Amino acid sequence: MNNARFPISLHILTLLARESGTLLSSDYIAGSININPVLVRKEISNLRNHGMIESKEGKNGGATLAKPAGTILLSDIYHAVQQTSLLGNSRNHPNPDCAVGKQINQHLDDLYKDIEGALLRKLEHMTLADFANKF
Amino acid sequence: MNNARFPISLHILTLLARESGTLLSSDYIAGSININPVLVRKEISNLRNHGMIESKEGKNGGATLAKPAGTILLSDIYHAVQQTSLLGNSRNHPNPDCAVGKQINQHLDDLYKDIEGALLRKLEHMTLADFANKF
DNA sequence: TGTACTGTAATAAATAGAATTACAGAATGA
DNA sequence: TCATTCTGTAATTCTATTTATTACAGTACA
């Protein structure tokens, strides 16, 4: 997870949590994060698919939270953006003729799952409201 | 951490743990991982700087563990290769004129530290020997 | 003294990430 | 109704990061 999707999504949701009830445009949000509005709309699309955001097209459109900030867990956000393995194993094709190479991906997966579990237990105890209230 | 440094280092150390006492060449190790030998030598160089590996130059040279596999913690490996933030925040420069943008990096840092702590407590309880014995 | 290694720098190639451009479609309201 | 202001999404370009490759000096051995 070397890309900025987690912090971008959290940033978007924090803005929405603080302007609860009003619709924020992707341009406005992009201005706060300082990234391209198209990226914001992509993340919004993803968060909408995960039930955290509602959005409205057309003039005066924008995005808003789909449910109370207190009911959105940081682990929900993690799950929504998570794609690659936590400790990195992109593109690894060990030698299947080697006793270690043959099995290492399986053992790495087990290890990552274990570690991710610990991380998730942390994130499950923090809500978007907790985070947004720090500001 | 989107690169493969953690799994590569763990793979190297696992091979060494299983061939404890003998010197393995970077070519041999690279063959098991299926990557370029120069990358292996770079990781070995890093692990050596962190006291986990010893290496010998010249003919019949190679690498070997610098201490018993039971005394090398997975958290040691994590520290040796860790460079970027766990949940990604590369290159983020939020708008300082926005109340949220201005403070978010600080709050993200706090959150990451908290999460990383949970992860490290997991890794501190696993040794290289534990991992290598799975094969 | 030739051979087989490590160590490291420099460069090139491949991949991934982010920005940009483009445009169709939706909602608003003048 | 129709210009305006948004979203949604695809396609492309640009840039940064990661990995592979090339090159070669230095070391140890036999």
Coordinates of C-alpha atoms (C1' of nucleotides) in Angstrom, one line a residue:
Chain A
M1 CA 0.0 0.0 0.0
N2 CA 2.3 2.7 -1.2
N3 CA -0.2 4.8 -2.9
A4 CA -2.2 7.5 -1.3
R5 CA -5.6 6.0 -1.5
F6 CA -6.1 5.5 2.3
P7 CA -5.2 9.0 3.3
I8 CA -7.1 10.5 0.3
S9 CA -10.3 8.6 1.3
L10 CA -9.9 9.5 4.9
H11 CA -9.4 13.1 3.9
I12 CA -12.5 13.1 1.8
L13 CA -14.6 11.5 4.5
T14 CA -13.2 13.9 7.2
L15 CA -14.3 16.9 5.1
L16 CA -17.7 15.4 4.6
A17 CA -18.0 14.6 8.3
R18 CA -17.3 18.2 9.2
E19 CA -19.8 19.6 6.7
S20 CA -22.4 17.0 7.5
G21 CA -25.6 17.6 5.6
T22 CA -24.2 19.8 2.8
L23 CA -23.0 18.5 -0.6
L24 CA -19.3 19.1 -1.3
S25 CA -18.1 19.2 -4.9
S26 CA -15.1 17.2 -6.1
D27 CA -13.4 20.5 -7.0
Y28 CA -13.7 21.8 -3.5
I29 CA -12.4 18.6 -2.0
A30 CA -9.6 18.3 -4.5
G31 CA -8.6 21.9 -3.5
S32 CA -8.2 20.8 0.2
I33 CA -6.2 17.7 -0.6
N34 CA -4.4 19.4 -3.4
I35 CA -4.9 16.6 -6.0
N36 CA -6.7 16.3 -9.3
P37 CA -10.6 16.4 -9.0
V38 CA -10.8 13.3 -11.2
L39 CA -9.0 11.3 -8.6
V40 CA -11.4 12.6 -5.9
R41 CA -14.3 11.5 -8.0
K42 CA -12.8 8.0 -8.4
E43 CA -12.4 7.6 -4.7
I44 CA -15.9 8.9 -4.1
S45 CA -17.1 6.4 -6.5
N46 CA -15.4 3.7 -4.6
L47 CA -16.6 4.9 -1.2
R48 CA -20.1 5.1 -2.6
N49 CA -19.9 1.5 -3.7
H50 CA -18.9 0.6 -0.2
G51 CA -22.0 2.5 1.2
M52 CA -20.1 5.3 3.0
I53 CA -21.0 8.2 0.6
E54 CA -23.9 9.3 -1.4
S55 CA -23.5 11.7 -4.3
K56 CA -25.7 13.7 -6.5
E57 CA -25.1 14.6 -10.1
G58 CA -25.8 17.8 -11.9
K59 CA -25.8 21.4 -10.9
N60 CA -25.3 22.0 -7.2
G61 CA -24.4 18.3 -7.0
G62 CA -21.7 16.8 -4.8
A63 CA -21.1 14.2 -2.1
T64 CA -22.2 13.7 1.4
L65 CA -21.9 11.0 4.0
A66 CA -24.4 8.1 3.6
K67 CA -24.5 7.5 7.3
P68 CA -23.4 9.0 10.6
A69 CA -19.6 9.5 11.0
G70 CA -19.9 7.6 14.3
T71 CA -20.9 4.5 12.5
I72 CA -18.1 4.5 9.9
L73 CA -15.0 2.6 11.2
L74 CA -11.5 3.2 10.0
S75 CA -11.4 -0.5 9.2
D76 CA -14.3 0.1 6.7
I77 CA -12.1 2.6 4.9
Y78 CA -9.1 0.3 5.0
H79 CA -11.2 -2.5 3.4
A80 CA -12.5 -0.1 0.8
V81 CA -9.1 1.0 -0.5
Q82 CA -7.0 -2.0 0.3
Q83 CA -5.6 -3.7 -2.7
T84 CA -2.0 -4.9 -2.3
S85 CA -0.5 -6.7 0.5
L86 CA 0.5 -4.8 3.6
L87 CA 4.2 -5.7 3.6
G88 CA 4.6 -5.9 -0.2
N89 CA 4.9 -8.9 -2.4
S90 CA 4.1 -7.4 -5.8
R91 CA 5.2 -9.6 -8.7
N92 CA 7.1 -12.3 -6.9
H93 CA 7.5 -15.6 -8.6
P94 CA 9.9 -17.7 -6.7
N95 CA 11.6 -20.7 -8.2
P96 CA 9.2 -23.7 -7.8
D97 CA 12.2 -26.1 -8.0
C98 CA 13.4 -24.8 -4.7
A99 CA 12.0 -26.1 -1.4
V100 CA 11.8 -22.7 0.0
G101 CA 10.7 -20.9 -3.1
K102 CA 7.9 -23.3 -3.7
Q103 CA 6.3 -22.7 -0.4
I104 CA 7.2 -19.2 0.6
N105 CA 4.2 -17.4 -0.9
Q106 CA 1.8 -19.5 1.2
H107 CA 3.8 -18.8 4.3
L108 CA 4.0 -15.1 3.5
D109 CA 0.3 -15.0 3.0
D110 CA -0.3 -16.6 6.4
L111 CA 2.0 -14.1 8.0
Y112 CA 0.3 -11.1 6.3
K113 CA -3.1 -12.3 7.3
D114 CA -2.0 -12.6 10.9
I115 CA -0.5 -9.1 10.9
E116 CA -3.4 -7.6 9.1
G117 CA -5.6 -9.0 11.8
A118 CA -3.8 -7.0 14.4
L119 CA -4.0 -3.9 12.4
L120 CA -7.7 -4.3 11.7
R121 CA -8.4 -4.8 15.4
K122 CA -6.9 -1.4 15.9
L123 CA -8.8 0.3 13.1
E124 CA -12.1 -1.3 14.2
H125 CA -11.9 0.7 17.4
M126 CA -11.7 4.1 15.7
T127 CA -14.6 5.8 14.0
L128 CA -14.6 8.5 11.4
A129 CA -16.2 10.7 14.0
D130 CA -13.3 10.1 16.4
F131 CA -10.9 11.1 13.7
A132 CA -12.8 14.1 12.4
N133 CA -13.3 15.5 15.9
K134 CA -9.5 16.0 16.3
F135 CA -9.6 19.0 14.0
Chain B
M1 CA 5.6 -0.4 1.4
N2 CA 4.7 -1.5 -2.1
N3 CA 8.1 -2.9 -3.1
A4 CA 9.3 -6.4 -2.4
R5 CA 12.0 -5.7 0.1
F6 CA 10.4 -7.3 3.1
P7 CA 9.6 -10.6 1.4
I8 CA 13.0 -10.6 -0.4
S9 CA 14.9 -10.1 2.9
L10 CA 12.8 -12.7 4.6
H11 CA 13.4 -15.1 1.7
I12 CA 17.1 -14.6 1.9
L13 CA 17.2 -15.1 5.7
T14 CA 15.1 -18.2 5.5
L15 CA 17.5 -19.8 3.0
L16 CA 20.4 -18.9 5.2
A17 CA 18.6 -20.2 8.3
R18 CA 18.0 -23.5 6.6
E19 CA 21.6 -23.8 5.4
S20 CA 23.1 -22.6 8.6
G21 CA 26.8 -22.7 8.7
T22 CA 27.4 -22.8 4.9
L23 CA 27.9 -19.8 2.7
L24 CA 25.3 -19.2 0.0
S25 CA 26.2 -17.2 -3.1
S26 CA 24.0 -14.3 -4.3
D27 CA 23.5 -16.2 -7.6
Y28 CA 22.1 -19.2 -5.8
I29 CA 19.8 -17.1 -3.6
A30 CA 18.7 -15.1 -6.6
G31 CA 17.8 -18.3 -8.3
S32 CA 15.5 -19.3 -5.5
I33 CA 13.8 -15.9 -5.4
N34 CA 13.9 -15.5 -9.1
I35 CA 15.3 -12.0 -9.1
N36 CA 18.5 -10.3 -10.2
P37 CA 21.6 -11.2 -8.1
V38 CA 22.5 -7.5 -7.7
L39 CA 19.3 -6.9 -5.9
V40 CA 20.2 -9.8 -3.6
R41 CA 23.6 -8.4 -2.9
K42 CA 22.0 -5.0 -2.1
E43 CA 19.6 -6.6 0.4
I44 CA 22.4 -8.6 1.9
S45 CA 24.4 -5.4 2.3
N46 CA 21.5 -3.9 4.1
L47 CA 20.9 -6.9 6.4
R48 CA 24.7 -7.0 7.1
N49 CA 24.5 -3.3 8.2
H50 CA 21.8 -4.4 10.6
G51 CA 23.9 -7.2 12.0
M52 CA 21.8 -10.1 10.8
I53 CA 24.2 -11.4 8.1
E54 CA 27.9 -11.9 7.6
S55 CA 29.4 -12.2 4.2
K56 CA 32.7 -13.2 2.7
E57 CA 34.2 -11.9 -0.5
G58 CA 36.2 -13.8 -3.1
K59 CA 36.1 -17.4 -4.4
N60 CA 33.7 -19.6 -2.4
G61 CA 32.4 -16.5 -0.7
G62 CA 28.8 -15.9 0.1
A63 CA 26.5 -15.0 3.0
T64 CA 25.6 -16.6 6.2
L65 CA 23.6 -15.7 9.3
A66 CA 25.5 -13.6 11.8
K67 CA 23.5 -15.0 14.8
P68 CA 21.1 -17.8 15.6
A69 CA 17.8 -17.7 13.7
G70 CA 16.0 -17.9 17.0
T71 CA 17.4 -14.5 18.0
I72 CA 16.4 -12.7 14.8
L73 CA 12.9 -11.2 15.2
L74 CA 10.7 -10.5 12.3
S75 CA 10.4 -7.0 13.6
D76 CA 14.2 -6.6 13.2
I77 CA 13.7 -7.4 9.5
Y78 CA 10.8 -5.0 9.3
H79 CA 12.9 -2.2 10.7
A80 CA 15.8 -3.0 8.4
V81 CA 13.7 -2.6 5.2
Q82 CA 11.0 -0.2 6.3
Q83 CA 11.1 3.1 4.5
T84 CA 7.7 4.4 3.7
S85 CA 4.6 4.7 5.8
L86 CA 2.5 1.6 6.3
L87 CA -0.8 3.0 4.9
G88 CA 0.7 5.3 2.3
N89 CA 1.1 9.0 2.4
S90 CA 3.8 9.5 -0.2
R91 CA 3.9 13.0 -1.6
N92 CA 0.9 14.5 0.0
H93 CA 0.8 18.3 0.3
P94 CA -2.7 19.3 1.4
N95 CA -3.9 22.9 1.2
P96 CA -2.6 24.8 4.2
D97 CA -5.4 27.3 3.8
C98 CA -7.9 24.6 4.7
A99 CA -8.6 23.8 8.3
V100 CA -8.5 20.1 7.6
G101 CA -5.7 20.1 5.1
K102 CA -3.5 22.1 7.4
Q103 CA -3.6 19.5 10.2
I104 CA -4.3 16.2 8.5
N105 CA -0.7 15.1 8.1
Q106 CA -0.1 15.4 11.8
H107 CA -3.2 13.4 12.6
L108 CA -2.3 10.8 10.0
D109 CA 1.1 10.4 11.5
D110 CA -0.4 9.8 14.9
L111 CA -2.7 7.2 13.5
Y112 CA 0.1 5.5 11.6
K113 CA 2.3 5.3 14.7
D114 CA -0.5 3.7 16.6
I115 CA -1.2 1.1 14.0
E116 CA 2.5 0.4 13.4
G117 CA 2.8 -0.3 17.1
A118 CA 0.2 -3.0 16.9
L119 CA 2.0 -4.5 13.9
L120 CA 5.4 -4.4 15.6
R121 CA 4.0 -6.2 18.7
K122 CA 3.0 -9.0 16.4
L123 CA 6.3 -9.2 14.6
E124 CA 8.3 -9.1 17.8
H125 CA 6.8 -12.4 18.8
M126 CA 8.0 -14.2 15.8
T127 CA 11.5 -15.2 15.1
L128 CA 13.2 -16.2 11.9
A129 CA 13.6 -19.7 13.3
D130 CA 9.8 -19.9 13.7
F131 CA 9.3 -18.9 10.1
A132 CA 12.0 -21.0 8.6
N133 CA 10.8 -24.1 10.5
K134 CA 7.5 -24.0 8.6
F135 CA 9.2 -25.3 5.5
Chain C
dT1 C1' 47.6 -16.2 -11.6
dG2 C1' 43.1 -17.6 -13.3
dT3 C1' 38.6 -18.3 -11.4
dA4 C1' 34.7 -17.3 -8.7
dC5 C1' 33.0 -14.6 -5.8
dT6 C1' 31.3 -9.8 -3.4
dG7 C1' 30.4 -4.8 -3.5
dT8 C1' 28.8 -0.9 -5.7
dA9 C1' 27.9 2.6 -9.2
dA10 C1' 25.6 3.8 -13.3
dT11 C1' 22.2 3.2 -16.5
dA12 C1' 18.2 1.3 -18.8
dA13 C1' 13.8 -0.9 -18.8
dA14 C1' 9.5 -1.9 -16.7
dT15 C1' 5.8 -0.9 -13.8
dA16 C1' 2.8 1.8 -11.1
dG17 C1' 0.8 6.1 -9.7
dA18 C1' -1.2 10.5 -10.6
dA19 C1' -2.5 14.2 -13.7
dT20 C1' -4.8 15.6 -17.5
dT21 C1' -8.0 15.8 -21.3
dA22 C1' -12.3 14.8 -23.1
dC23 C1' -16.9 14.2 -23.1
dA24 C1' -21.5 12.1 -22.2
dG25 C1' -25.2 12.6 -19.0
dA26 C1' -27.8 14.6 -14.9
dA27 C1' -29.9 18.3 -12.3
dT28 C1' -30.9 23.1 -11.7
dG29 C1' -32.9 27.4 -12.5
dA30 C1' -33.2 31.6 -15.3
Chain D
dT1 C1' -35.9 25.2 -23.1
dC2 C1' -31.4 25.7 -22.7
dA3 C1' -27.1 27.4 -20.6
dT4 C1' -24.7 26.2 -16.6
dT5 C1' -22.6 23.4 -13.3
dC6 C1' -21.9 19.4 -11.6
dT7 C1' -20.8 13.9 -11.7
dG8 C1' -19.1 9.6 -13.9
dT9 C1' -15.8 7.4 -16.5
dA10 C1' -12.6 6.3 -20.2
dA11 C1' -8.4 7.2 -22.4
dT12 C1' -4.1 9.2 -22.5
dT13 C1' 0.1 11.4 -21.0
dC14 C1' 3.4 12.4 -17.5
dT15 C1' 6.2 11.3 -13.6
dA16 C1' 8.0 8.6 -10.0
dT17 C1' 9.4 4.3 -8.3
dT18 C1' 11.1 -0.2 -8.7
dT19 C1' 13.6 -3.7 -10.8
dA20 C1' 17.0 -5.4 -14.1
dT21 C1' 21.1 -5.1 -16.4
dT22 C1' 25.8 -3.8 -17.4
dA23 C1' 30.2 -2.9 -15.9
dC24 C1' 34.1 -3.3 -13.2
dA25 C1' 37.2 -3.0 -9.1
dG26 C1' 38.5 -5.7 -5.3
dT27 C1' 39.0 -10.1 -2.5
dA28 C1' 40.0 -14.9 -1.6
dC29 C1' 41.2 -19.3 -2.9
dA30 C1' 43.4 -23.2 -5.1

